[in-house]
Amino acid sequence: MSNILKRGLNFSVSIVLLLLFWQIVVVVGQHPEHLMPSPARVALALKELFTDGRLFEHVLISLWRFFAGYFAACLLAAVLGTFLGWFKLTWKLIEPIVLLIKPISPIAWLPFIMLWFGIGDAPAIFTIALAAFFPMLLATVKSINSINESFIKVADNFGLTKFQTLFKIILPASFPLLVEGLHTALTSAWIFLVAGELMGTHSGLGFLINDARQNLRSDLIMAGIVLIGVMGYILDKILDYVERYVSQKWGV
């Protein structure tokens, strides 16, 4: 309990310091409210979103799009990464292509994504999936390749088939590193959530920010940014807890 209280106290102090620094920037910089809204002004904007029901609407639709893209990408990347890590010759042929495409930001693909998927949920989900796919793929391949060769030899000595070796030895031994890949993919996917929702959507946190920009509501823009930060923090901490649990149960 003491550790929980310490973490809660540290979090509270950090938030207070952040709000204090924010308020100092507004006061010292003498920025007008439409350029740099104060914490109090943003708090009123959040209350406005909560009162008229838009807050839950935008948050829930963003979470739905995020998890749809994130889980689809991670599942596909885990399956493909396991195959590529298992058949190393195939990975050697594919690796240059992956390393060539991976550094390209999903934002660079937005014009093509719009042409391919039109408007609605699909382009946002695809953008999120694209951001999560490559980190998870590389983490999966790395986890498979990191397996001690002695494990494979022991499996051969016991007469295990390829599939038995894969499911009874390879995947359990690589699981802790796979969880780390899930963590990295989550961070990458969440960063590009707003970019995905800027394209032809009429709901979600990205739409909220873009709509507020068009209506010159800087307080709502900052409220959307705050929501994205808070939700990203919560998701990161949840997966961080899962990662620690996996590390304790399986060991790394």
mmCIF file of C-alpha atoms in Angstrom:
data_model
loop_
_atom_site.group_PDB
_atom_site.id
_atom_site.type_symbol
_atom_site.label_atom_id
_atom_site.label_comp_id
_atom_site.label_asym_id
_atom_site.label_seq_id
_atom_site.Cartn_x
_atom_site.Cartn_y
_atom_site.Cartn_z
ATOM 1 C CA MET A 1 0.000 0.000 0.000
ATOM 2 C CA SER A 2 2.870 2.365 0.762
ATOM 3 C CA ASN A 3 4.218 1.979 -2.781
ATOM 4 C CA ILE A 4 0.786 2.802 -4.203
ATOM 5 C CA LEU A 5 0.559 5.885 -1.991
ATOM 6 C CA LYS A 6 4.047 6.980 -3.031
ATOM 7 C CA ARG A 7 3.216 6.599 -6.725
ATOM 8 C CA GLY A 8 -0.048 8.470 -6.209
ATOM 9 C CA LEU A 9 1.739 11.252 -4.359
ATOM 10 C CA ASN A 10 4.421 11.518 -7.059
ATOM 11 C CA PHE A 11 1.738 11.656 -9.742
ATOM 12 C CA SER A 12 -0.179 14.373 -7.879
ATOM 13 C CA VAL A 13 2.951 16.480 -7.380
ATOM 14 C CA SER A 14 3.850 16.111 -11.066
ATOM 15 C CA ILE A 15 0.376 17.261 -12.154
ATOM 16 C CA VAL A 16 0.469 20.236 -9.793
ATOM 17 C CA LEU A 17 3.897 21.270 -11.106
ATOM 18 C CA LEU A 18 2.687 20.934 -14.695
ATOM 19 C CA LEU A 19 -0.399 23.068 -14.049
ATOM 20 C CA LEU A 20 1.712 25.624 -12.205
ATOM 21 C CA PHE A 21 4.198 25.847 -15.062
ATOM 22 C CA TRP A 22 1.304 26.136 -17.541
ATOM 23 C CA GLN A 23 -0.251 29.007 -15.559
ATOM 24 C CA ILE A 24 3.116 30.773 -15.265
ATOM 25 C CA VAL A 25 3.604 30.570 -19.048
ATOM 26 C CA VAL A 26 0.162 32.116 -19.591
ATOM 27 C CA VAL A 27 0.714 34.932 -17.060
ATOM 28 C CA VAL A 28 4.347 35.778 -17.806
ATOM 29 C CA GLY A 29 3.936 35.466 -21.547
ATOM 30 C CA GLN A 30 0.791 37.612 -21.421
ATOM 31 C CA HIS A 31 -0.744 35.419 -24.096
ATOM 32 C CA PRO A 32 -4.365 36.191 -24.993
ATOM 33 C CA GLU A 33 -6.852 33.440 -24.174
ATOM 34 C CA HIS A 34 -7.439 32.589 -27.840
ATOM 35 C CA LEU A 35 -3.722 31.843 -28.278
ATOM 36 C CA MET A 36 -2.898 30.161 -24.974
ATOM 37 C CA PRO A 37 -5.879 29.190 -22.818
ATOM 38 C CA SER A 38 -5.284 28.947 -19.081
ATOM 39 C CA PRO A 39 -5.810 25.712 -17.106
ATOM 40 C CA ALA A 40 -9.035 27.160 -15.677
ATOM 41 C CA ARG A 41 -10.343 27.933 -19.158
ATOM 42 C CA VAL A 42 -9.545 24.419 -20.336
ATOM 43 C CA ALA A 43 -11.244 22.982 -17.253
ATOM 44 C CA LEU A 44 -14.400 24.903 -18.212
ATOM 45 C CA ALA A 45 -14.127 23.530 -21.760
ATOM 46 C CA LEU A 46 -13.897 19.987 -20.404
ATOM 47 C CA LYS A 47 -16.950 20.679 -18.252
ATOM 48 C CA GLU A 48 -18.774 21.927 -21.348
ATOM 49 C CA LEU A 49 -17.917 18.722 -23.229
ATOM 50 C CA PHE A 50 -19.048 16.635 -20.280
ATOM 51 C CA THR A 51 -22.302 18.527 -19.816
ATOM 52 C CA ASP A 52 -23.473 18.300 -23.430
ATOM 53 C CA GLY A 53 -22.402 14.640 -23.738
ATOM 54 C CA ARG A 54 -19.758 15.154 -26.406
ATOM 55 C CA LEU A 55 -16.909 14.062 -24.154
ATOM 56 C CA PHE A 56 -17.991 10.424 -23.839
ATOM 57 C CA GLU A 57 -19.080 10.310 -27.471
ATOM 58 C CA HIS A 58 -15.678 11.391 -28.788
ATOM 59 C CA VAL A 59 -13.698 9.317 -26.268
ATOM 60 C CA LEU A 60 -15.616 6.093 -26.912
ATOM 61 C CA ILE A 61 -15.443 6.327 -30.708
ATOM 62 C CA SER A 62 -11.727 7.098 -30.553
ATOM 63 C CA LEU A 63 -11.125 4.118 -28.279
ATOM 64 C CA TRP A 64 -13.135 1.869 -30.607
ATOM 65 C CA ARG A 65 -11.132 2.940 -33.652
ATOM 66 C CA PHE A 66 -7.886 2.658 -31.753
ATOM 67 C CA PHE A 67 -8.452 -0.840 -30.434
ATOM 68 C CA ALA A 68 -9.820 -2.047 -33.780
ATOM 69 C CA GLY A 69 -6.678 -0.902 -35.590
ATOM 70 C CA TYR A 70 -4.284 -1.816 -32.783
ATOM 71 C CA PHE A 71 -5.477 -5.375 -32.188
ATOM 72 C CA ALA A 72 -5.808 -6.130 -35.903
ATOM 73 C CA ALA A 73 -2.265 -4.898 -36.552
ATOM 74 C CA CYS A 74 -0.773 -6.722 -33.563
ATOM 75 C CA LEU A 75 -2.480 -10.007 -34.454
ATOM 76 C CA LEU A 76 -1.355 -9.848 -38.069
ATOM 77 C CA ALA A 77 2.169 -8.743 -37.114
ATOM 78 C CA ALA A 78 2.491 -11.486 -34.481
ATOM 79 C CA VAL A 79 1.459 -14.214 -36.918
ATOM 80 C CA LEU A 80 3.605 -12.893 -39.753
ATOM 81 C CA GLY A 81 6.529 -12.143 -37.425
ATOM 82 C CA THR A 82 6.423 -15.666 -35.993
ATOM 83 C CA PHE A 83 6.567 -17.118 -39.498
ATOM 84 C CA LEU A 84 9.409 -14.826 -40.568
ATOM 85 C CA GLY A 85 11.342 -15.434 -37.370
ATOM 86 C CA TRP A 86 10.890 -19.189 -37.696
ATOM 87 C CA PHE A 87 11.999 -19.280 -41.350
ATOM 88 C CA LYS A 88 15.118 -17.132 -41.148
ATOM 89 C CA LEU A 89 15.961 -17.305 -44.847
ATOM 90 C CA THR A 90 12.590 -15.771 -45.695
ATOM 91 C CA TRP A 91 13.203 -13.009 -43.144
ATOM 92 C CA LYS A 92 16.568 -12.194 -44.709
ATOM 93 C CA LEU A 93 14.772 -11.585 -48.011
ATOM 94 C CA ILE A 94 11.958 -9.546 -46.459
ATOM 95 C CA GLU A 95 13.976 -7.561 -43.904
ATOM 96 C CA PRO A 96 15.318 -4.891 -46.334
ATOM 97 C CA ILE A 97 11.778 -4.174 -47.519
ATOM 98 C CA VAL A 98 10.489 -3.860 -43.941
ATOM 99 C CA LEU A 99 13.356 -1.593 -42.918
ATOM 100 C CA LEU A 100 12.729 0.549 -46.008
ATOM 101 C CA ILE A 101 9.004 1.041 -45.330
ATOM 102 C CA LYS A 102 9.118 1.224 -41.514
ATOM 103 C CA PRO A 103 10.634 4.772 -41.249
ATOM 104 C CA ILE A 104 7.893 6.235 -43.452
ATOM 105 C CA SER A 105 5.408 8.028 -41.238
ATOM 106 C CA PRO A 106 1.751 6.957 -41.608
ATOM 107 C CA ILE A 107 0.997 10.638 -42.220
ATOM 108 C CA ALA A 108 2.890 10.401 -45.516
ATOM 109 C CA TRP A 109 0.423 7.731 -46.636
ATOM 110 C CA LEU A 110 -2.670 9.837 -45.837
ATOM 111 C CA PRO A 111 -3.406 10.928 -49.450
ATOM 112 C CA PHE A 112 -3.359 7.304 -50.605
ATOM 113 C CA ILE A 113 -5.325 6.129 -47.568
ATOM 114 C CA MET A 114 -8.050 8.637 -48.426
ATOM 115 C CA LEU A 115 -8.144 7.352 -52.004
ATOM 116 C CA TRP A 116 -8.216 3.718 -50.920
ATOM 117 C CA PHE A 117 -10.738 3.916 -48.062
ATOM 118 C CA GLY A 118 -12.674 7.139 -48.648
ATOM 119 C CA ILE A 119 -14.115 8.727 -45.509
ATOM 120 C CA GLY A 120 -15.397 7.306 -42.248
ATOM 121 C CA ASP A 121 -13.892 4.877 -39.761
ATOM 122 C CA ALA A 122 -11.831 2.815 -42.212
ATOM 123 C CA PRO A 123 -9.047 5.341 -42.969
ATOM 124 C CA ALA A 124 -8.613 6.149 -39.270
ATOM 125 C CA ILE A 125 -8.444 2.472 -38.306
ATOM 126 C CA PHE A 126 -5.985 1.734 -41.124
ATOM 127 C CA THR A 127 -3.708 4.617 -40.095
ATOM 128 C CA ILE A 128 -3.649 3.391 -36.500
ATOM 129 C CA ALA A 129 -2.997 -0.178 -37.657
ATOM 130 C CA LEU A 130 -0.173 0.955 -39.912
ATOM 131 C CA ALA A 131 1.485 2.759 -37.003
ATOM 132 C CA ALA A 132 1.279 -0.350 -34.788
ATOM 133 C CA PHE A 133 2.169 -2.993 -37.374
ATOM 134 C CA PHE A 134 5.901 -2.530 -37.901
ATOM 135 C CA PRO A 135 6.947 -2.141 -34.226
ATOM 136 C CA MET A 136 5.038 -5.331 -33.400
ATOM 137 C CA LEU A 137 6.412 -7.179 -36.430
ATOM 138 C CA LEU A 138 10.036 -6.359 -35.601
ATOM 139 C CA ALA A 139 9.531 -7.191 -31.920
ATOM 140 C CA THR A 140 8.028 -10.579 -32.846
ATOM 141 C CA VAL A 141 10.843 -11.478 -35.219
ATOM 142 C CA LYS A 142 13.409 -10.405 -32.621
ATOM 143 C CA SER A 143 11.714 -12.462 -29.908
ATOM 144 C CA ILE A 144 11.655 -15.580 -32.084
ATOM 145 C CA ASN A 145 15.293 -15.138 -33.122
ATOM 146 C CA SER A 146 16.381 -14.642 -29.518
ATOM 147 C CA ILE A 147 15.367 -18.159 -28.484
ATOM 148 C CA ASN A 148 18.296 -20.201 -27.199
ATOM 149 C CA GLU A 149 19.278 -22.809 -29.769
ATOM 150 C CA SER A 150 19.637 -25.393 -27.010
ATOM 151 C CA PHE A 151 15.864 -25.259 -26.524
ATOM 152 C CA ILE A 152 15.391 -26.303 -30.136
ATOM 153 C CA LYS A 153 17.912 -29.127 -29.793
ATOM 154 C CA VAL A 154 16.153 -30.433 -26.684
ATOM 155 C CA ALA A 155 12.838 -30.380 -28.571
ATOM 156 C CA ASP A 156 14.418 -32.353 -31.418
ATOM 157 C CA ASN A 157 15.818 -34.893 -28.976
ATOM 158 C CA PHE A 158 12.337 -35.451 -27.554
ATOM 159 C CA GLY A 159 10.928 -35.892 -31.032
ATOM 160 C CA LEU A 160 8.707 -32.814 -31.081
ATOM 161 C CA THR A 161 7.355 -31.755 -34.446
ATOM 162 C CA LYS A 162 7.864 -28.264 -35.839
ATOM 163 C CA PHE A 163 4.424 -27.138 -34.685
ATOM 164 C CA GLN A 164 4.836 -28.678 -31.233
ATOM 165 C CA THR A 165 8.181 -26.918 -30.861
ATOM 166 C CA LEU A 166 6.620 -23.651 -31.964
ATOM 167 C CA PHE A 167 3.661 -23.736 -29.571
ATOM 168 C CA LYS A 168 5.280 -25.475 -26.592
ATOM 169 C CA ILE A 169 8.730 -23.877 -26.591
ATOM 170 C CA ILE A 170 9.194 -20.970 -28.997
ATOM 171 C CA LEU A 171 6.083 -18.927 -28.253
ATOM 172 C CA PRO A 172 6.144 -19.362 -24.436
ATOM 173 C CA ALA A 173 9.847 -18.475 -24.310
ATOM 174 C CA SER A 174 9.402 -15.407 -26.522
ATOM 175 C CA PHE A 175 6.206 -14.172 -24.854
ATOM 176 C CA PRO A 176 7.840 -11.603 -22.532
ATOM 177 C CA LEU A 177 9.493 -9.882 -25.509
ATOM 178 C CA LEU A 178 6.197 -10.018 -27.393
ATOM 179 C CA VAL A 179 4.564 -8.063 -24.559
ATOM 180 C CA GLU A 180 7.271 -5.415 -24.914
ATOM 181 C CA GLY A 181 6.395 -5.262 -28.614
ATOM 182 C CA LEU A 182 2.752 -4.719 -27.700
ATOM 183 C CA HIS A 183 3.830 -1.806 -25.508
ATOM 184 C CA THR A 184 5.888 -0.166 -28.253
ATOM 185 C CA ALA A 185 3.118 -0.698 -30.808
ATOM 186 C CA LEU A 186 0.547 0.843 -28.467
ATOM 187 C CA THR A 187 2.605 4.003 -28.039
ATOM 188 C CA SER A 188 3.154 4.343 -31.781
ATOM 189 C CA ALA A 189 -0.504 3.704 -32.630
ATOM 190 C CA TRP A 190 -1.817 6.162 -30.038
ATOM 191 C CA ILE A 191 0.442 8.924 -31.353
ATOM 192 C CA PHE A 192 -1.157 8.667 -34.793
ATOM 193 C CA LEU A 193 -4.730 8.430 -33.529
ATOM 194 C CA VAL A 194 -5.387 12.133 -34.168
ATOM 195 C CA ALA A 195 -3.875 11.984 -37.662
ATOM 196 C CA GLY A 196 -6.173 9.105 -38.531
ATOM 197 C CA GLU A 197 -9.249 10.936 -37.262
ATOM 198 C CA LEU A 198 -8.502 14.122 -39.186
ATOM 199 C CA MET A 199 -9.543 12.433 -42.420
ATOM 200 C CA GLY A 200 -13.239 12.665 -43.114
ATOM 201 C CA THR A 201 -14.509 11.620 -39.671
ATOM 202 C CA HIS A 202 -17.296 13.385 -37.806
ATOM 203 C CA SER A 203 -16.477 12.178 -34.318
ATOM 204 C CA GLY A 204 -13.515 11.280 -32.166
ATOM 205 C CA LEU A 205 -10.812 13.286 -30.446
ATOM 206 C CA GLY A 206 -9.067 14.131 -33.715
ATOM 207 C CA PHE A 207 -12.316 15.506 -35.127
ATOM 208 C CA LEU A 208 -12.904 17.435 -31.883
ATOM 209 C CA ILE A 209 -9.535 19.177 -32.225
ATOM 210 C CA ASN A 210 -10.003 19.908 -35.928
ATOM 211 C CA ASP A 211 -13.558 21.191 -35.421
ATOM 212 C CA ALA A 212 -12.418 23.408 -32.551
ATOM 213 C CA ARG A 213 -9.632 24.787 -34.735
ATOM 214 C CA GLN A 214 -12.106 25.735 -37.440
ATOM 215 C CA ASN A 215 -14.306 27.454 -34.846
ATOM 216 C CA LEU A 216 -11.334 29.240 -33.211
ATOM 217 C CA ARG A 217 -11.952 27.466 -29.887
ATOM 218 C CA SER A 218 -8.434 27.119 -28.535
ATOM 219 C CA ASP A 219 -9.810 26.004 -25.171
ATOM 220 C CA LEU A 220 -11.499 23.016 -26.808
ATOM 221 C CA ILE A 221 -8.320 22.274 -28.773
ATOM 222 C CA MET A 222 -6.330 22.141 -25.557
ATOM 223 C CA ALA A 223 -9.090 20.106 -23.898
ATOM 224 C CA GLY A 224 -8.785 17.537 -26.670
ATOM 225 C CA ILE A 225 -5.011 17.470 -26.243
ATOM 226 C CA VAL A 226 -5.413 16.950 -22.488
ATOM 227 C CA LEU A 227 -7.831 14.070 -23.084
ATOM 228 C CA ILE A 228 -5.426 12.406 -25.508
ATOM 229 C CA GLY A 229 -2.589 12.725 -23.002
ATOM 230 C CA VAL A 230 -4.606 11.391 -20.071
ATOM 231 C CA MET A 231 -6.018 8.447 -22.031
ATOM 232 C CA GLY A 232 -2.616 7.607 -23.469
ATOM 233 C CA TYR A 233 -1.154 7.663 -19.958
ATOM 234 C CA ILE A 234 -3.846 5.300 -18.674
ATOM 235 C CA LEU A 235 -3.396 2.863 -21.561
ATOM 236 C CA ASP A 236 0.367 2.927 -21.121
ATOM 237 C CA LYS A 237 0.093 2.201 -17.394
ATOM 238 C CA ILE A 238 -2.329 -0.683 -17.995
ATOM 239 C CA LEU A 239 0.031 -2.314 -20.460
ATOM 240 C CA ASP A 240 2.967 -1.543 -18.173
ATOM 241 C CA TYR A 241 1.206 -3.504 -15.447
ATOM 242 C CA VAL A 242 0.611 -6.400 -17.854
ATOM 243 C CA GLU A 243 4.273 -6.307 -18.881
ATOM 244 C CA ARG A 244 5.438 -6.468 -15.236
ATOM 245 C CA TYR A 245 3.027 -9.314 -14.545
ATOM 246 C CA VAL A 246 4.340 -11.288 -17.532
ATOM 247 C CA SER A 247 7.938 -10.645 -16.490
ATOM 248 C CA GLN A 248 7.229 -11.893 -12.961
ATOM 249 C CA LYS A 249 5.341 -14.973 -14.133
ATOM 250 C CA TRP A 250 7.595 -16.100 -16.964
ATOM 251 C CA GLY A 251 10.801 -14.254 -16.098
ATOM 252 C CA VAL A 252 13.108 -12.456 -18.502
#
